[in-house]
Amino acid sequence: MKRFRSTFLLLGLFIVLLLVVIFYTSDGAKQRRDEKAEMKPLIQSSVIDSMTKVIFKKSDGSELALLRSDDGSWTVGGFALDADEQKKLLNVLSDLPKGKVVSRIKANWSKYQLEGDSVPIATLFENDNEVAKLFVGGSGPTHRQVYVRFGDEEFVRLVQSELPLLLGYDMNRWRDKRIVAVDQQQLQALTVRIADERWSFRLENAQWIQIKDDGSSSQIDQEKFTTYLKNIFDLKAVGFEPDTTKFVNADNALALTLQGGSEYVVSVSKKEGGEFFAQVTGQTELFRLSSDLNAQLRPTFLNSPPPSLISREGIKAKFD
């Protein structure tokens, strides 16, 4: 009898342990399933791919529309979108997770700042058809968490997203801030001026050469010049200035000759009132700069001695 009691006792303990293991295993599996479901995208990829317009309605009621053309490029207020901001827009919308449902009733909307006319909204359109709408509420308990509502759902979701950051952008934040906004493949010649120094380069037979002041030419390192050009084409302003009278006494300049003979000229002013400005041919506003661009414009890759100083009158004639 004692042996049978011991057997039954061990069997009972085994069953209890088995139940505990099953309970915790199933609980962990459910948690993993829930977490996996919360990370699934809230907006289908097909919606992101087909959308042609995004309208951001801010808390003050103002709206900002981003438009996508047939070639996939985006504009805002008639201006091209900055490539980095465009990439961020698509990533934020594509990566927006379903998140954790924290409320299922409309009565709780105000608790999460999701009720009333001041709620920021991001609406996605395909042509004139609304395909997705996101109501953006208050901040969540941790960094970059935010409460949102999706479409007609009464659910309140807690998600991790930079969407509130995008809703805070003004038009100038979205705009393309490239200073040299031309097709690099069209470039045929380049002249750079920094104060009293000047360097000229020309494309001949698919090779870049340096043109000296006396008209002679010399070979240059093609790989280093390609890097130099990339740095120039990557130059970006920090903002825009509509008051062109702030541009005073151009100190540095950059002249690009394109296929067909057209020129694209960028002139950089001296520091006035703590700011630098760039003026571009044909534009009705100035670029705000963080520096005079000396470091970026100077072709330090050249092994030859610095060019001889030339008169400002000669420089002015080139860039006028």
Short mmCIF file of C-alpha atoms in Angstrom, two decimals:
data_model
loop_
_atom_site.label_atom_id
_atom_site.label_comp_id
_atom_site.label_asym_id
_atom_site.label_seq_id
_atom_site.Cartn_x
_atom_site.Cartn_y
_atom_site.Cartn_z
CA MET A 1 0.00 0.00 0.00
CA LYS A 2 2.80 2.43 0.83
CA ARG A 3 4.35 1.79 -2.56
CA PHE A 4 1.02 2.50 -4.27
CA ARG A 5 0.56 5.69 -2.23
CA SER A 6 4.05 6.84 -3.23
CA THR A 7 3.27 6.11 -6.88
CA PHE A 8 0.00 8.03 -6.71
CA LEU A 9 1.74 10.91 -4.94
CA LEU A 10 4.44 11.10 -7.60
CA LEU A 11 1.83 10.85 -10.33
CA GLY A 12 -0.13 13.68 -8.71
CA LEU A 13 2.97 15.86 -8.47
CA PHE A 14 3.78 15.11 -12.11
CA ILE A 15 0.27 16.14 -13.20
CA VAL A 16 0.48 19.37 -11.19
CA LEU A 17 3.87 20.22 -12.68
CA LEU A 18 2.57 19.38 -16.15
CA LEU A 19 -0.41 21.69 -15.67
CA VAL A 20 1.89 24.48 -14.48
CA VAL A 21 4.13 24.02 -17.52
CA ILE A 22 1.13 23.97 -19.88
CA PHE A 23 -0.30 27.09 -18.22
CA TYR A 24 2.88 29.13 -18.44
CA THR A 25 3.74 27.82 -21.89
CA SER A 26 0.32 28.70 -23.26
CA ASP A 27 0.43 32.09 -21.49
CA GLY A 28 3.84 32.85 -23.02
CA ALA A 29 2.68 31.69 -26.43
CA LYS A 30 -0.37 33.93 -26.21
CA GLN A 31 1.82 36.89 -25.24
CA ARG A 32 4.11 36.21 -28.19
CA ARG A 33 1.11 35.97 -30.52
CA ASP A 34 -0.25 39.25 -29.17
CA GLU A 35 3.09 41.00 -29.59
CA LYS A 36 3.41 39.69 -33.13
CA ALA A 37 -0.08 40.90 -33.98
CA GLU A 38 0.67 44.34 -32.50
CA MET A 39 3.67 44.73 -34.80
CA LYS A 40 1.74 44.07 -38.00
CA PRO A 41 1.28 47.17 -40.18
CA LEU A 42 -1.85 49.19 -39.57
CA ILE A 43 -1.95 50.46 -43.17
CA GLN A 44 -1.68 47.89 -45.95
CA SER A 45 1.32 48.23 -48.25
CA SER A 46 -0.97 48.37 -51.28
CA VAL A 47 -2.53 51.54 -49.84
CA ILE A 48 0.90 53.14 -49.37
CA ASP A 49 1.92 52.20 -52.91
CA SER A 50 -1.22 53.60 -54.53
CA MET A 51 -1.72 56.80 -52.51
CA THR A 52 -1.37 60.04 -54.46
CA LYS A 53 -1.99 62.57 -51.70
CA VAL A 54 -1.51 62.97 -47.96
CA ILE A 55 -3.23 65.77 -46.07
CA PHE A 56 -2.03 66.66 -42.60
CA LYS A 57 -4.59 68.58 -40.53
CA LYS A 58 -2.92 70.25 -37.59
CA SER A 59 -4.40 70.96 -34.15
CA ASP A 60 -4.99 74.63 -35.13
CA GLY A 61 -7.15 73.52 -38.06
CA SER A 62 -4.60 74.38 -40.78
CA GLU A 63 -3.90 71.82 -43.47
CA LEU A 64 -0.85 70.84 -45.50
CA ALA A 65 -1.13 68.67 -48.62
CA LEU A 66 1.65 66.49 -50.02
CA LEU A 67 1.05 65.39 -53.62
CA ARG A 68 2.59 62.52 -55.59
CA SER A 69 2.83 62.77 -59.36
CA ASP A 70 2.77 59.92 -61.88
CA ASP A 71 6.56 59.61 -61.88
CA GLY A 72 6.59 59.01 -58.12
CA SER A 73 7.97 62.43 -57.13
CA TRP A 74 6.30 64.42 -54.37
CA THR A 75 5.55 68.13 -54.06
CA VAL A 76 4.28 70.48 -51.36
CA GLY A 77 2.84 73.88 -52.24
CA GLY A 78 4.23 73.51 -55.75
CA PHE A 79 7.77 72.83 -54.49
CA ALA A 80 9.65 69.54 -54.70
CA LEU A 81 9.84 67.49 -51.52
CA ASP A 82 13.19 66.88 -49.85
CA ALA A 83 14.32 63.33 -50.71
CA ASP A 84 15.12 62.46 -47.08
CA GLU A 85 11.78 63.76 -45.83
CA GLN A 86 9.96 61.89 -48.60
CA LYS A 87 11.68 58.68 -47.55
CA LYS A 88 10.77 59.36 -43.93
CA LEU A 89 7.12 59.96 -44.86
CA LEU A 90 6.82 56.61 -46.64
CA ASN A 91 8.71 54.76 -43.91
CA VAL A 92 6.60 56.23 -41.08
CA LEU A 93 3.34 55.31 -42.83
CA SER A 94 4.58 51.85 -43.87
CA ASP A 95 6.02 51.01 -40.46
CA LEU A 96 3.06 52.24 -38.42
CA PRO A 97 2.08 49.18 -36.33
CA LYS A 98 -1.38 48.09 -35.25
CA GLY A 99 -0.18 48.54 -31.71
CA LYS A 100 -1.90 47.62 -28.49
CA VAL A 101 -5.61 48.28 -28.11
CA VAL A 102 -6.00 50.19 -24.84
CA SER A 103 -9.68 51.06 -25.16
CA ARG A 104 -12.62 49.79 -27.21
CA ILE A 105 -15.24 52.40 -26.36
CA LYS A 106 -15.84 55.91 -27.65
CA ALA A 107 -16.38 57.24 -24.13
CA ASN A 108 -12.62 56.99 -23.51
CA TRP A 109 -11.53 59.07 -26.53
CA SER A 110 -11.12 62.26 -24.53
CA LYS A 111 -8.90 60.45 -22.04
CA TYR A 112 -6.41 59.87 -24.87
CA GLN A 113 -6.87 63.33 -26.47
CA LEU A 114 -8.70 61.81 -29.43
CA GLU A 115 -11.92 63.77 -29.29
CA GLY A 116 -12.83 67.18 -30.68
CA ASP A 117 -11.97 69.37 -33.67
CA SER A 118 -8.39 70.00 -32.52
CA VAL A 119 -7.29 66.38 -32.98
CA PRO A 120 -4.51 66.22 -35.63
CA ILE A 121 -5.41 64.00 -38.58
CA ALA A 122 -3.41 62.36 -41.37
CA THR A 123 -5.58 61.40 -44.34
CA LEU A 124 -4.37 59.34 -47.29
CA PHE A 125 -5.97 59.55 -50.73
CA GLU A 126 -5.78 57.65 -53.98
CA ASN A 127 -6.73 60.34 -56.46
CA ASP A 128 -9.85 61.84 -54.81
CA ASN A 129 -10.76 58.74 -52.84
CA GLU A 130 -9.95 58.58 -49.14
CA VAL A 131 -8.15 55.31 -48.42
CA ALA A 132 -6.97 55.74 -44.82
CA LYS A 133 -7.41 58.20 -41.95
CA LEU A 134 -5.42 58.43 -38.74
CA PHE A 135 -6.42 60.50 -35.70
CA VAL A 136 -3.37 61.30 -33.59
CA GLY A 137 -3.87 61.81 -29.86
CA GLY A 138 -1.67 62.33 -26.83
CA SER A 139 1.76 60.91 -26.11
CA GLY A 140 2.12 57.45 -24.63
CA PRO A 141 4.06 56.48 -21.51
CA THR A 142 7.38 55.95 -23.30
CA HIS A 143 9.44 57.73 -25.97
CA ARG A 144 7.69 58.13 -29.34
CA GLN A 145 4.58 56.27 -28.22
CA VAL A 146 1.30 57.89 -29.20
CA TYR A 147 -2.41 57.09 -29.01
CA VAL A 148 -4.21 56.85 -32.34
CA ARG A 149 -7.55 55.99 -33.87
CA PHE A 150 -7.78 54.43 -37.31
CA GLY A 151 -10.64 55.27 -39.65
CA ASP A 152 -14.09 54.61 -38.22
CA GLU A 153 -12.83 52.34 -35.45
CA GLU A 154 -13.79 53.17 -31.87
CA PHE A 155 -10.61 51.43 -30.72
CA VAL A 156 -7.80 53.48 -29.22
CA ARG A 157 -4.40 52.05 -30.09
CA LEU A 158 -1.03 52.70 -28.46
CA VAL A 159 1.66 52.69 -31.15
CA GLN A 160 5.29 53.68 -31.49
CA SER A 161 5.63 56.10 -34.38
CA GLU A 162 7.15 59.39 -35.59
CA LEU A 163 3.81 60.43 -37.11
CA PRO A 164 3.32 63.29 -34.59
CA LEU A 165 6.72 64.64 -35.68
CA LEU A 166 5.60 64.78 -39.33
CA LEU A 167 2.36 66.49 -38.36
CA GLY A 168 4.44 69.27 -36.81
CA TYR A 169 6.31 70.06 -40.03
CA ASP A 170 5.60 73.29 -41.88
CA MET A 171 5.92 73.57 -45.67
CA ASN A 172 9.54 74.71 -45.60
CA ARG A 173 10.56 71.70 -43.52
CA TRP A 174 9.19 69.41 -46.25
CA ARG A 175 10.74 71.32 -49.16
CA ASP A 176 13.79 70.25 -51.14
CA LYS A 177 16.73 72.20 -49.71
CA ARG A 178 19.37 71.13 -52.21
CA ILE A 179 21.39 74.14 -53.25
CA VAL A 180 22.44 72.55 -56.55
CA ALA A 181 19.11 71.18 -57.77
CA VAL A 182 20.11 70.10 -61.27
CA ASP A 183 20.77 66.75 -62.94
CA GLN A 184 24.44 65.93 -62.38
CA GLN A 185 24.48 64.00 -65.66
CA GLN A 186 23.91 67.30 -67.49
CA LEU A 187 27.03 68.92 -66.04
CA GLN A 188 29.68 69.94 -68.59
CA ALA A 189 31.82 72.48 -66.73
CA LEU A 190 32.28 73.86 -63.24
CA THR A 191 33.87 77.03 -61.90
CA VAL A 192 34.34 77.67 -58.18
CA ARG A 193 35.32 80.94 -56.51
CA ILE A 194 36.32 81.47 -52.89
CA ALA A 195 37.17 85.11 -52.21
CA ASP A 196 40.10 85.86 -54.59
CA GLU A 197 40.75 82.24 -55.64
CA ARG A 198 39.21 80.46 -58.60
CA TRP A 199 39.23 76.90 -59.99
CA SER A 200 37.70 75.75 -63.29
CA PHE A 201 36.97 72.22 -64.51
CA ARG A 202 35.63 70.88 -67.80
CA LEU A 203 34.39 67.53 -69.06
CA GLU A 204 36.24 66.36 -72.17
CA ASN A 205 35.93 62.88 -73.70
CA ALA A 206 34.21 61.59 -70.54
CA GLN A 207 37.14 62.80 -68.41
CA TRP A 208 37.27 65.81 -66.10
CA ILE A 209 40.23 68.18 -66.49
CA GLN A 210 41.30 71.35 -64.69
CA ILE A 211 41.46 74.53 -66.76
CA LYS A 212 44.22 76.92 -65.62
CA ASP A 213 44.02 80.73 -65.73
CA ASP A 214 46.26 80.81 -68.82
CA GLY A 215 43.91 78.46 -70.69
CA SER A 216 46.08 75.37 -70.35
CA SER A 217 44.66 72.17 -68.88
CA SER A 218 45.86 69.40 -66.60
CA GLN A 219 44.66 65.93 -65.68
CA ILE A 220 43.04 65.37 -62.28
CA ASP A 221 42.19 62.34 -60.19
CA GLN A 222 38.79 61.25 -61.53
CA GLU A 223 37.77 59.33 -58.41
CA LYS A 224 38.58 62.23 -56.10
CA PHE A 225 36.82 64.68 -58.38
CA THR A 226 33.72 62.45 -58.42
CA THR A 227 33.69 62.57 -54.62
CA TYR A 228 34.16 66.34 -54.73
CA LEU A 229 31.20 66.68 -57.11
CA LYS A 230 29.05 64.47 -54.92
CA ASN A 231 29.75 66.71 -51.93
CA ILE A 232 28.73 69.75 -53.95
CA PHE A 233 25.51 68.16 -55.18
CA ASP A 234 24.73 67.05 -51.61
CA LEU A 235 24.90 70.62 -50.28
CA LYS A 236 21.71 71.59 -48.45
CA ALA A 237 20.36 74.79 -46.98
CA VAL A 238 18.86 74.99 -43.52
CA GLY A 239 15.88 77.04 -44.70
CA PHE A 240 14.56 79.76 -46.99
CA GLU A 241 14.49 83.56 -46.87
CA PRO A 242 11.93 85.51 -48.95
CA ASP A 243 13.62 88.87 -48.30
CA THR A 244 16.25 89.01 -51.08
CA THR A 245 17.59 92.34 -49.79
CA LYS A 246 19.40 90.36 -47.10
CA PHE A 247 21.83 89.14 -49.75
CA VAL A 248 24.84 91.46 -49.63
CA ASN A 249 28.29 91.26 -51.30
CA ALA A 250 28.68 87.78 -52.73
CA ASP A 251 31.95 86.36 -51.45
CA ASN A 252 31.92 82.78 -52.78
CA ALA A 253 30.32 81.42 -55.92
CA LEU A 254 29.70 78.29 -57.94
CA ALA A 255 28.90 78.27 -61.67
CA LEU A 256 27.74 75.11 -63.44
CA THR A 257 27.53 74.88 -67.22
CA LEU A 258 24.97 72.30 -68.36
CA GLN A 259 24.34 70.55 -71.65
CA GLY A 260 22.99 73.03 -74.15
CA GLY A 261 25.06 75.85 -72.67
CA SER A 262 22.71 76.95 -69.87
CA GLU A 263 24.28 78.04 -66.59
CA TYR A 264 23.27 77.47 -62.98
CA VAL A 265 24.98 79.96 -60.67
CA VAL A 266 25.04 79.88 -56.86
CA SER A 267 26.40 82.94 -55.06
CA VAL A 268 27.12 82.92 -51.31
CA SER A 269 26.99 86.17 -49.35
CA LYS A 270 29.22 87.23 -46.54
CA LYS A 271 27.91 86.80 -43.03
CA GLU A 272 25.33 89.49 -42.36
CA GLY A 273 23.68 89.67 -38.96
CA GLY A 274 24.90 86.22 -38.02
CA GLU A 275 23.56 84.49 -41.14
CA PHE A 276 24.83 83.29 -44.52
CA PHE A 277 22.64 83.29 -47.63
CA ALA A 278 22.88 81.76 -51.10
CA GLN A 279 21.31 83.22 -54.20
CA VAL A 280 20.53 80.93 -57.14
CA THR A 281 19.92 82.02 -60.71
CA GLY A 282 16.21 82.38 -61.45
CA GLN A 283 14.97 81.87 -57.89
CA THR A 284 12.89 84.52 -56.14
CA GLU A 285 14.05 83.66 -52.62
CA LEU A 286 17.31 83.00 -50.83
CA PHE A 287 18.65 79.88 -49.21
CA ARG A 288 19.61 80.15 -45.54
CA LEU A 289 22.99 78.54 -44.89
CA SER A 290 24.81 77.36 -41.79
CA SER A 291 28.21 78.44 -43.17
CA ASP A 292 29.92 80.19 -46.10
CA LEU A 293 30.50 76.74 -47.74
CA ASN A 294 34.26 77.35 -47.94
CA ALA A 295 35.09 73.85 -46.74
CA GLN A 296 32.73 72.19 -49.20
CA LEU A 297 33.63 74.31 -52.24
CA ARG A 298 37.42 74.29 -51.90
CA PRO A 299 38.90 71.50 -54.11
CA THR A 300 41.42 70.23 -51.56
CA PHE A 301 41.97 67.06 -53.60
CA LEU A 302 44.18 68.93 -56.08
CA ASN A 303 47.87 68.20 -55.77
CA SER A 304 48.90 71.33 -57.62
CA PRO A 305 49.69 74.58 -55.75
CA PRO A 306 46.81 77.01 -55.12
CA PRO A 307 45.88 79.08 -58.18
CA SER A 308 47.25 82.58 -58.48
CA LEU A 309 45.12 85.38 -57.14
CA ILE A 310 42.97 87.12 -59.71
CA SER A 311 41.23 90.45 -59.62
CA ARG A 312 37.74 90.71 -58.22
CA GLU A 313 36.74 92.45 -61.47
CA GLY A 314 37.73 89.35 -63.40
CA ILE A 315 35.86 87.11 -60.99
CA LYS A 316 32.78 89.33 -61.09
CA ALA A 317 32.74 89.17 -64.89
CA LYS A 318 32.65 85.38 -64.75
CA PHE A 319 29.78 85.15 -62.28
CA ASP A 320 27.63 88.08 -63.43
#
